[in-house]
Amino acid sequence: MFTLIIADDEKAACKRLELFTKREFPDIEIVAIVNDGYELVRSAAALMPDIAIVDMNMPGMNGIQAIRILHERKVNTRFIINTAYDEFDYVKQALDMKVDAYLLKPEKKEHFLETVRKVCDSIRREREEEDSRNRMNSLLTGIHSVVESDIVYSVLMKEPSEHSMRMYCDMNHIQFCGAAMATILPTGFEERLRAPEKNVWNEIVHRALDSLCNCIVNATDHGINLIILVQPLQFKDRQETENWIRDLVWLAVEELRREYPMHFRAGIGGFYESLSELSRSYQESLEGLYRKNPETKEEEKGDEKGEGLEKWQEELERIHTLCRMDGASDYVKEAICYIDQNFARDISLDSVAEAIGISSYYLSRIISQELGITFVEYLTGLRIVEAAKLAATTRLSLKQIAERTGYPNDAYLCRVFKKYAGKTIGQIRREEQKTPPQPR
């Protein structure tokens, strides 16, 4: 199917072209008929037709002037000049602008049909070539993703694949001269990453770093793995190389925080010139990821006093008050209501977003912006506060409390509860129920 605009100041000429086109070219849709150059510019810029049959001598702005403006505005339309004037200057101007054809009035049927068919055939070939390029790009993108995943997996398995790395380097026209590994994790994220989030995070990191370096990105069930490749003679010494790598990882984390509002932490391994040593860099990135600093230890000591549970109780009350007082959008209030009613089930950002009819990316963003807290933080805070309430007011077993607060088992509940509440469930029971510790 093709779209067409007819531009001519003579209404009879427009009607003749309209009837002629409808009879001879059923696959051409006439989207506008205009009578001067100004209307042609406005209509063509708005409708982006495939073809425009343009009278050269129209009042106000003639056809040549209108076509010149549309070329400057990058309007991708094929132009057929149609005029009663055959002077050389008009022809030369039309050819200089690379119009697709030149007709003389009155139009001869055979010449008109041949001209329009040629233009349509040219557009059709261009579309087929574009489709072919898109299919090829899609195929290469898929292959590229598979190769990246295979490289990361082989490094994690301590058997870096030279074949996959060679294929990656050939595809990107680079030489492997060394690399470093980084691991990025969203903090407070207790559930496994789901497929849509993996894809989004891969795209975000690639978008942040692709213009700065060659990087291999793969989000797994346990975090985001990043391999940064260094090119020959890029830096004068190892220290400068590792500083550059740290800056890139910082940039990736900042972009993740900006695009997908959550808290992230990163561990960075050393730079190694040999592919076989890249697994060592991965282990170092894990060590860096979980290495505690003095500030972190002080925060944990504060939580041991029970401040963590009180903080989450206050945070939940603040959010509920904000929703009651219309301090949050309708989508956020719907999401909070849904989470409050379903937190004991296996729910996720995706399932909440689907229930209220918006994308998970948008929901994550507006929760963070309006409430100052992430989806996972709110869900976890809600669950530990409920677990503390059940521990203090009932004699339910740990397994039963886990079932009623959305955790798969009691071990998982205890680990998360201690981390966020700063106390164990046993401590809560002893303090709230005034029950003395049982003798050993």
PDB file of N, CA and C in Angstrom, residues 346-425:
ATOM      1  N   ASP A 346       3.014 -14.937  46.704  1.00  0.00           N
ATOM      2  CA  ASP A 346       4.262 -14.765  45.952  1.00  0.00           C
ATOM      3  C   ASP A 346       4.038 -13.684  44.898  1.00  0.00           C
ATOM      4  N   ILE A 347       4.115 -12.406  45.313  1.00  0.00           N
ATOM      5  CA  ILE A 347       3.876 -11.311  44.380  1.00  0.00           C
ATOM      6  C   ILE A 347       5.194 -10.664  43.987  1.00  0.00           C
ATOM      7  N   SER A 348       5.159  -9.956  42.873  1.00  0.00           N
ATOM      8  CA  SER A 348       6.349  -9.280  42.359  1.00  0.00           C
ATOM      9  C   SER A 348       5.941  -7.939  41.783  1.00  0.00           C
ATOM     10  N   LEU A 349       6.934  -7.141  41.408  1.00  0.00           N
ATOM     11  CA  LEU A 349       6.668  -5.862  40.760  1.00  0.00           C
ATOM     12  C   LEU A 349       5.837  -6.068  39.498  1.00  0.00           C
ATOM     13  N   ASP A 350       6.172  -7.104  38.721  1.00  0.00           N
ATOM     14  CA  ASP A 350       5.442  -7.393  37.494  1.00  0.00           C
ATOM     15  C   ASP A 350       3.976  -7.712  37.766  1.00  0.00           C
ATOM     16  N   SER A 351       3.714  -8.546  38.774  1.00  0.00           N
ATOM     17  CA  SER A 351       2.332  -8.958  39.038  1.00  0.00           C
ATOM     18  C   SER A 351       1.496  -7.795  39.576  1.00  0.00           C
ATOM     19  N   VAL A 352       2.109  -6.927  40.383  1.00  0.00           N
ATOM     20  CA  VAL A 352       1.382  -5.755  40.888  1.00  0.00           C
ATOM     21  C   VAL A 352       1.071  -4.802  39.736  1.00  0.00           C
ATOM     22  N   ALA A 353       2.069  -4.565  38.873  1.00  0.00           N
ATOM     23  CA  ALA A 353       1.865  -3.674  37.726  1.00  0.00           C
ATOM     24  C   ALA A 353       0.775  -4.203  36.809  1.00  0.00           C
ATOM     25  N   GLU A 354       0.773  -5.505  36.575  1.00  0.00           N
ATOM     26  CA  GLU A 354      -0.250  -6.116  35.720  1.00  0.00           C
ATOM     27  C   GLU A 354      -1.636  -5.972  36.343  1.00  0.00           C
ATOM     28  N   ALA A 355      -1.711  -6.107  37.659  1.00  0.00           N
ATOM     29  CA  ALA A 355      -3.008  -6.026  38.339  1.00  0.00           C
ATOM     30  C   ALA A 355      -3.630  -4.641  38.235  1.00  0.00           C
ATOM     31  N   ILE A 356      -2.784  -3.589  38.199  1.00  0.00           N
ATOM     32  CA  ILE A 356      -3.350  -2.237  38.135  1.00  0.00           C
ATOM     33  C   ILE A 356      -3.268  -1.643  36.732  1.00  0.00           C
ATOM     34  N   GLY A 357      -2.694  -2.405  35.774  1.00  0.00           N
ATOM     35  CA  GLY A 357      -2.762  -2.019  34.372  1.00  0.00           C
ATOM     36  C   GLY A 357      -1.709  -1.053  33.877  1.00  0.00           C
ATOM     37  N   ILE A 358      -0.488  -1.085  34.451  1.00  0.00           N
ATOM     38  CA  ILE A 358       0.601  -0.247  33.936  1.00  0.00           C
ATOM     39  C   ILE A 358       1.857  -1.092  33.826  1.00  0.00           C
ATOM     40  N   SER A 359       2.920  -0.542  33.246  1.00  0.00           N
ATOM     41  CA  SER A 359       4.162  -1.294  33.092  1.00  0.00           C
ATOM     42  C   SER A 359       4.916  -1.344  34.414  1.00  0.00           C
ATOM     43  N   SER A 360       5.689  -2.409  34.606  1.00  0.00           N
ATOM     44  CA  SER A 360       6.468  -2.559  35.838  1.00  0.00           C
ATOM     45  C   SER A 360       7.531  -1.468  35.953  1.00  0.00           C
ATOM     46  N   TYR A 361       8.089  -1.065  34.801  1.00  0.00           N
ATOM     47  CA  TYR A 361       9.106  -0.001  34.817  1.00  0.00           C
ATOM     48  C   TYR A 361       8.499   1.301  35.334  1.00  0.00           C
ATOM     49  N   TYR A 362       7.312   1.653  34.817  1.00  0.00           N
ATOM     50  CA  TYR A 362       6.668   2.897  35.236  1.00  0.00           C
ATOM     51  C   TYR A 362       6.253   2.828  36.709  1.00  0.00           C
ATOM     52  N   LEU A 363       5.732   1.687  37.130  1.00  0.00           N
ATOM     53  CA  LEU A 363       5.325   1.538  38.527  1.00  0.00           C
ATOM     54  C   LEU A 363       6.511   1.695  39.458  1.00  0.00           C
ATOM     55  N   SER A 364       7.631   1.051  39.114  1.00  0.00           N
ATOM     56  CA  SER A 364       8.826   1.161  39.942  1.00  0.00           C
ATOM     57  C   SER A 364       9.263   2.614  40.076  1.00  0.00           C
ATOM     58  N   ARG A 365       9.203   3.337  38.952  1.00  0.00           N
ATOM     59  CA  ARG A 365       9.652   4.733  38.957  1.00  0.00           C
ATOM     60  C   ARG A 365       8.751   5.614  39.835  1.00  0.00           C
ATOM     61  N   ILE A 366       7.419   5.495  39.689  1.00  0.00           N
ATOM     62  CA  ILE A 366       6.542   6.414  40.423  1.00  0.00           C
ATOM     63  C   ILE A 366       6.489   6.072  41.913  1.00  0.00           C
ATOM     64  N   ILE A 367       6.630   4.798  42.280  1.00  0.00           N
ATOM     65  CA  ILE A 367       6.702   4.449  43.702  1.00  0.00           C
ATOM     66  C   ILE A 367       7.925   5.098  44.329  1.00  0.00           C
ATOM     67  N   SER A 368       9.059   4.978  43.646  1.00  0.00           N
ATOM     68  CA  SER A 368      10.294   5.554  44.167  1.00  0.00           C
ATOM     69  C   SER A 368      10.209   7.075  44.250  1.00  0.00           C
ATOM     70  N   GLN A 369       9.663   7.703  43.203  1.00  0.00           N
ATOM     71  CA  GLN A 369       9.592   9.161  43.170  1.00  0.00           C
ATOM     72  C   GLN A 369       8.623   9.717  44.204  1.00  0.00           C
ATOM     73  N   GLU A 370       7.460   9.083  44.359  1.00  0.00           N
ATOM     74  CA  GLU A 370       6.416   9.634  45.223  1.00  0.00           C
ATOM     75  C   GLU A 370       6.549   9.233  46.681  1.00  0.00           C
ATOM     76  N   LEU A 371       7.089   8.031  46.928  1.00  0.00           N
ATOM     77  CA  LEU A 371       7.150   7.534  48.304  1.00  0.00           C
ATOM     78  C   LEU A 371       8.552   7.564  48.891  1.00  0.00           C
ATOM     79  N   GLY A 372       9.569   7.740  48.029  1.00  0.00           N
ATOM     80  CA  GLY A 372      10.940   7.749  48.526  1.00  0.00           C
ATOM     81  C   GLY A 372      11.413   6.382  48.971  1.00  0.00           C
ATOM     82  N   ILE A 373      10.832   5.337  48.408  1.00  0.00           N
ATOM     83  CA  ILE A 373      11.153   3.961  48.789  1.00  0.00           C
ATOM     84  C   ILE A 373      10.889   3.081  47.574  1.00  0.00           C
ATOM     85  N   THR A 374      11.608   1.984  47.441  1.00  0.00           N
ATOM     86  CA  THR A 374      11.391   1.110  46.300  1.00  0.00           C
ATOM     87  C   THR A 374      10.282   0.102  46.597  1.00  0.00           C
ATOM     88  N   PHE A 375       9.791  -0.527  45.533  1.00  0.00           N
ATOM     89  CA  PHE A 375       8.762  -1.558  45.682  1.00  0.00           C
ATOM     90  C   PHE A 375       9.224  -2.666  46.624  1.00  0.00           C
ATOM     91  N   VAL A 376      10.439  -3.154  46.403  1.00  0.00           N
ATOM     92  CA  VAL A 376      10.948  -4.274  47.202  1.00  0.00           C
ATOM     93  C   VAL A 376      11.124  -3.868  48.661  1.00  0.00           C
ATOM     94  N   GLU A 377      11.598  -2.646  48.892  1.00  0.00           N
ATOM     95  CA  GLU A 377      11.757  -2.184  50.273  1.00  0.00           C
ATOM     96  C   GLU A 377      10.410  -2.109  50.980  1.00  0.00           C
ATOM     97  N   TYR A 378       9.398  -1.594  50.288  1.00  0.00           N
ATOM     98  CA  TYR A 378       8.081  -1.513  50.924  1.00  0.00           C
ATOM     99  C   TYR A 378       7.529  -2.898  51.229  1.00  0.00           C
ATOM    100  N   LEU A 379       7.619  -3.814  50.248  1.00  0.00           N
ATOM    101  CA  LEU A 379       7.104  -5.169  50.448  1.00  0.00           C
ATOM    102  C   LEU A 379       7.830  -5.862  51.589  1.00  0.00           C
ATOM    103  N   THR A 380       9.162  -5.737  51.628  1.00  0.00           N
ATOM    104  CA  THR A 380       9.936  -6.381  52.689  1.00  0.00           C
ATOM    105  C   THR A 380       9.612  -5.774  54.042  1.00  0.00           C
ATOM    106  N   GLY A 381       9.519  -4.431  54.111  1.00  0.00           N
ATOM    107  CA  GLY A 381       9.173  -3.790  55.376  1.00  0.00           C
ATOM    108  C   GLY A 381       7.810  -4.234  55.878  1.00  0.00           C
ATOM    109  N   LEU A 382       6.844  -4.325  54.963  1.00  0.00           N
ATOM    110  CA  LEU A 382       5.502  -4.769  55.334  1.00  0.00           C
ATOM    111  C   LEU A 382       5.536  -6.192  55.889  1.00  0.00           C
ATOM    112  N   ARG A 383       6.313  -7.046  55.249  1.00  0.00           N
ATOM    113  CA  ARG A 383       6.373  -8.448  55.684  1.00  0.00           C
ATOM    114  C   ARG A 383       7.047  -8.611  57.045  1.00  0.00           C
ATOM    115  N   ILE A 384       8.128  -7.886  57.296  1.00  0.00           N
ATOM    116  CA  ILE A 384       8.804  -8.075  58.585  1.00  0.00           C
ATOM    117  C   ILE A 384       8.001  -7.466  59.729  1.00  0.00           C
ATOM    118  N   VAL A 385       7.283  -6.360  59.465  1.00  0.00           N
ATOM    119  CA  VAL A 385       6.436  -5.779  60.506  1.00  0.00           C
ATOM    120  C   VAL A 385       5.296  -6.736  60.852  1.00  0.00           C
ATOM    121  N   GLU A 386       4.714  -7.364  59.828  1.00  0.00           N
ATOM    122  CA  GLU A 386       3.661  -8.348  60.084  1.00  0.00           C
ATOM    123  C   GLU A 386       4.226  -9.572  60.805  1.00  0.00           C
ATOM    124  N   ALA A 387       5.424  -9.996  60.407  1.00  0.00           N
ATOM    125  CA  ALA A 387       6.048 -11.147  61.082  1.00  0.00           C
ATOM    126  C   ALA A 387       6.298 -10.826  62.558  1.00  0.00           C
ATOM    127  N   ALA A 388       6.752  -9.604  62.840  1.00  0.00           N
ATOM    128  CA  ALA A 388       6.982  -9.201  64.229  1.00  0.00           C
ATOM    129  C   ALA A 388       5.672  -9.194  65.016  1.00  0.00           C
ATOM    130  N   LYS A 389       4.602  -8.730  64.392  1.00  0.00           N
ATOM    131  CA  LYS A 389       3.297  -8.704  65.053  1.00  0.00           C
ATOM    132  C   LYS A 389       2.819 -10.114  65.379  1.00  0.00           C
ATOM    133  N   LEU A 390       2.964 -11.037  64.411  1.00  0.00           N
ATOM    134  CA  LEU A 390       2.560 -12.426  64.649  1.00  0.00           C
ATOM    135  C   LEU A 390       3.413 -13.083  65.722  1.00  0.00           C
ATOM    136  N   ALA A 391       4.714 -12.752  65.724  1.00  0.00           N
ATOM    137  CA  ALA A 391       5.606 -13.330  66.734  1.00  0.00           C
ATOM    138  C   ALA A 391       5.236 -12.846  68.132  1.00  0.00           C
ATOM    139  N   ALA A 392       4.826 -11.588  68.234  1.00  0.00           N
ATOM    140  CA  ALA A 392       4.527 -10.997  69.538  1.00  0.00           C
ATOM    141  C   ALA A 392       3.148 -11.374  70.060  1.00  0.00           C
ATOM    142  N   THR A 393       2.192 -11.644  69.163  1.00  0.00           N
ATOM    143  CA  THR A 393       0.804 -11.815  69.610  1.00  0.00           C
ATOM    144  C   THR A 393       0.265 -13.228  69.452  1.00  0.00           C
ATOM    145  N   THR A 394       1.051 -14.121  68.837  1.00  0.00           N
ATOM    146  CA  THR A 394       0.577 -15.493  68.644  1.00  0.00           C
ATOM    147  C   THR A 394       1.675 -16.473  69.031  1.00  0.00           C
ATOM    148  N   ARG A 395       1.301 -17.739  69.027  1.00  0.00           N
ATOM    149  CA  ARG A 395       2.292 -18.793  69.251  1.00  0.00           C
ATOM    150  C   ARG A 395       2.499 -19.618  67.976  1.00  0.00           C
ATOM    151  N   LEU A 396       2.296 -18.972  66.848  1.00  0.00           N
ATOM    152  CA  LEU A 396       2.535 -19.645  65.571  1.00  0.00           C
ATOM    153  C   LEU A 396       4.000 -20.042  65.452  1.00  0.00           C
ATOM    154  N   SER A 397       4.225 -21.152  64.777  1.00  0.00           N
ATOM    155  CA  SER A 397       5.607 -21.590  64.540  1.00  0.00           C
ATOM    156  C   SER A 397       6.250 -20.694  63.491  1.00  0.00           C
ATOM    157  N   LEU A 398       7.586 -20.782  63.397  1.00  0.00           N
ATOM    158  CA  LEU A 398       8.297 -19.997  62.388  1.00  0.00           C
ATOM    159  C   LEU A 398       7.810 -20.340  60.980  1.00  0.00           C
ATOM    160  N   LYS A 399       7.542 -21.609  60.743  1.00  0.00           N
ATOM    161  CA  LYS A 399       7.054 -22.033  59.431  1.00  0.00           C
ATOM    162  C   LYS A 399       5.712 -21.390  59.120  1.00  0.00           C
ATOM    163  N   GLN A 400       4.814 -21.333  60.120  1.00  0.00           N
ATOM    164  CA  GLN A 400       3.502 -20.738  59.911  1.00  0.00           C
ATOM    165  C   GLN A 400       3.601 -19.223  59.683  1.00  0.00           C
ATOM    166  N   ILE A 401       4.505 -18.578  60.417  1.00  0.00           N
ATOM    167  CA  ILE A 401       4.705 -17.141  60.218  1.00  0.00           C
ATOM    168  C   ILE A 401       5.246 -16.874  58.818  1.00  0.00           C
ATOM    169  N   ALA A 402       6.166 -17.714  58.358  1.00  0.00           N
ATOM    170  CA  ALA A 402       6.718 -17.561  57.000  1.00  0.00           C
ATOM    171  C   ALA A 402       5.613 -17.684  55.957  1.00  0.00           C
ATOM    172  N   GLU A 403       4.728 -18.670  56.133  1.00  0.00           N
ATOM    173  CA  GLU A 403       3.627 -18.869  55.184  1.00  0.00           C
ATOM    174  C   GLU A 403       2.688 -17.666  55.154  1.00  0.00           C
ATOM    175  N   ARG A 404       2.480 -17.039  56.318  1.00  0.00           N
ATOM    176  CA  ARG A 404       1.533 -15.925  56.405  1.00  0.00           C
ATOM    177  C   ARG A 404       2.151 -14.582  55.994  1.00  0.00           C
ATOM    178  N   THR A 405       3.442 -14.561  55.749  1.00  0.00           N
ATOM    179  CA  THR A 405       4.101 -13.306  55.365  1.00  0.00           C
ATOM    180  C   THR A 405       4.782 -13.396  54.000  1.00  0.00           C
ATOM    181  N   GLY A 406       4.518 -14.472  53.252  1.00  0.00           N
ATOM    182  CA  GLY A 406       4.993 -14.532  51.861  1.00  0.00           C
ATOM    183  C   GLY A 406       6.387 -15.082  51.661  1.00  0.00           C
ATOM    184  N   TYR A 407       6.959 -15.744  52.688  1.00  0.00           N
ATOM    185  CA  TYR A 407       8.303 -16.302  52.533  1.00  0.00           C
ATOM    186  C   TYR A 407       8.234 -17.812  52.290  1.00  0.00           C
ATOM    187  N   PRO A 408       9.117 -18.328  51.441  1.00  0.00           N
ATOM    188  CA  PRO A 408       9.019 -19.743  51.051  1.00  0.00           C
ATOM    189  C   PRO A 408       9.340 -20.717  52.173  1.00  0.00           C
ATOM    190  N   ASN A 409      10.134 -20.299  53.166  1.00  0.00           N
ATOM    191  CA  ASN A 409      10.474 -21.196  54.279  1.00  0.00           C
ATOM    192  C   ASN A 409      10.913 -20.364  55.478  1.00  0.00           C
ATOM    193  N   ASP A 410      11.014 -21.010  56.633  1.00  0.00           N
ATOM    194  CA  ASP A 410      11.339 -20.276  57.855  1.00  0.00           C
ATOM    195  C   ASP A 410      12.792 -19.793  57.874  1.00  0.00           C
ATOM    196  N   ALA A 411      13.701 -20.527  57.224  1.00  0.00           N
ATOM    197  CA  ALA A 411      15.105 -20.108  57.193  1.00  0.00           C
ATOM    198  C   ALA A 411      15.246 -18.780  56.453  1.00  0.00           C
ATOM    199  N   TYR A 412      14.540 -18.660  55.338  1.00  0.00           N
ATOM    200  CA  TYR A 412      14.566 -17.433  54.550  1.00  0.00           C
ATOM    201  C   TYR A 412      13.980 -16.278  55.366  1.00  0.00           C
ATOM    202  N   LEU A 413      12.856 -16.542  56.033  1.00  0.00           N
ATOM    203  CA  LEU A 413      12.231 -15.533  56.884  1.00  0.00           C
ATOM    204  C   LEU A 413      13.201 -15.041  57.951  1.00  0.00           C
ATOM    205  N   CYS A 414      13.850 -15.958  58.630  1.00  0.00           N
ATOM    206  CA  CYS A 414      14.755 -15.571  59.721  1.00  0.00           C
ATOM    207  C   CYS A 414      15.912 -14.728  59.222  1.00  0.00           C
ATOM    208  N   ARG A 415      16.450 -15.082  58.055  1.00  0.00           N
ATOM    209  CA  ARG A 415      17.583 -14.341  57.510  1.00  0.00           C
ATOM    210  C   ARG A 415      17.180 -12.910  57.163  1.00  0.00           C
ATOM    211  N   VAL A 416      16.039 -12.767  56.464  1.00  0.00           N
ATOM    212  CA  VAL A 416      15.575 -11.433  56.074  1.00  0.00           C
ATOM    213  C   VAL A 416      15.154 -10.631  57.303  1.00  0.00           C
ATOM    214  N   PHE A 417      14.481 -11.269  58.238  1.00  0.00           N
ATOM    215  CA  PHE A 417      13.992 -10.585  59.433  1.00  0.00           C
ATOM    216  C   PHE A 417      15.152 -10.008  60.245  1.00  0.00           C
ATOM    217  N   LYS A 418      16.185 -10.794  60.455  1.00  0.00           N
ATOM    218  CA  LYS A 418      17.345 -10.324  61.226  1.00  0.00           C
ATOM    219  C   LYS A 418      18.026  -9.161  60.505  1.00  0.00           C
ATOM    220  N   LYS A 419      18.094  -9.245  59.193  1.00  0.00           N
ATOM    221  CA  LYS A 419      18.770  -8.209  58.411  1.00  0.00           C
ATOM    222  C   LYS A 419      18.024  -6.888  58.486  1.00  0.00           C
ATOM    223  N   TYR A 420      16.694  -6.938  58.391  1.00  0.00           N
ATOM    224  CA  TYR A 420      15.912  -5.708  58.330  1.00  0.00           C
ATOM    225  C   TYR A 420      15.426  -5.221  59.693  1.00  0.00           C
ATOM    226  N   ALA A 421      15.132  -6.146  60.597  1.00  0.00           N
ATOM    227  CA  ALA A 421      14.601  -5.742  61.905  1.00  0.00           C
ATOM    228  C   ALA A 421      15.700  -5.520  62.929  1.00  0.00           C
ATOM    229  N   GLY A 422      16.873  -6.106  62.702  1.00  0.00           N
ATOM    230  CA  GLY A 422      17.958  -5.976  63.673  1.00  0.00           C
ATOM    231  C   GLY A 422      17.787  -6.863  64.880  1.00  0.00           C
ATOM    232  N   LYS A 423      16.777  -7.713  64.867  1.00  0.00           N
ATOM    233  CA  LYS A 423      16.521  -8.659  65.954  1.00  0.00           C
ATOM    234  C   LYS A 423      16.102  -9.987  65.362  1.00  0.00           C
ATOM    235  N   THR A 424      16.112 -11.019  66.162  1.00  0.00           N
ATOM    236  CA  THR A 424      15.554 -12.297  65.739  1.00  0.00           C
ATOM    237  C   THR A 424      14.085 -12.363  66.168  1.00  0.00           C
ATOM    238  N   ILE A 425      13.354 -13.275  65.563  1.00  0.00           N
ATOM    239  CA  ILE A 425      11.950 -13.446  65.951  1.00  0.00           C
ATOM    240  C   ILE A 425      11.859 -13.918  67.404  1.00  0.00           C
TER     241      ILE A 425
END
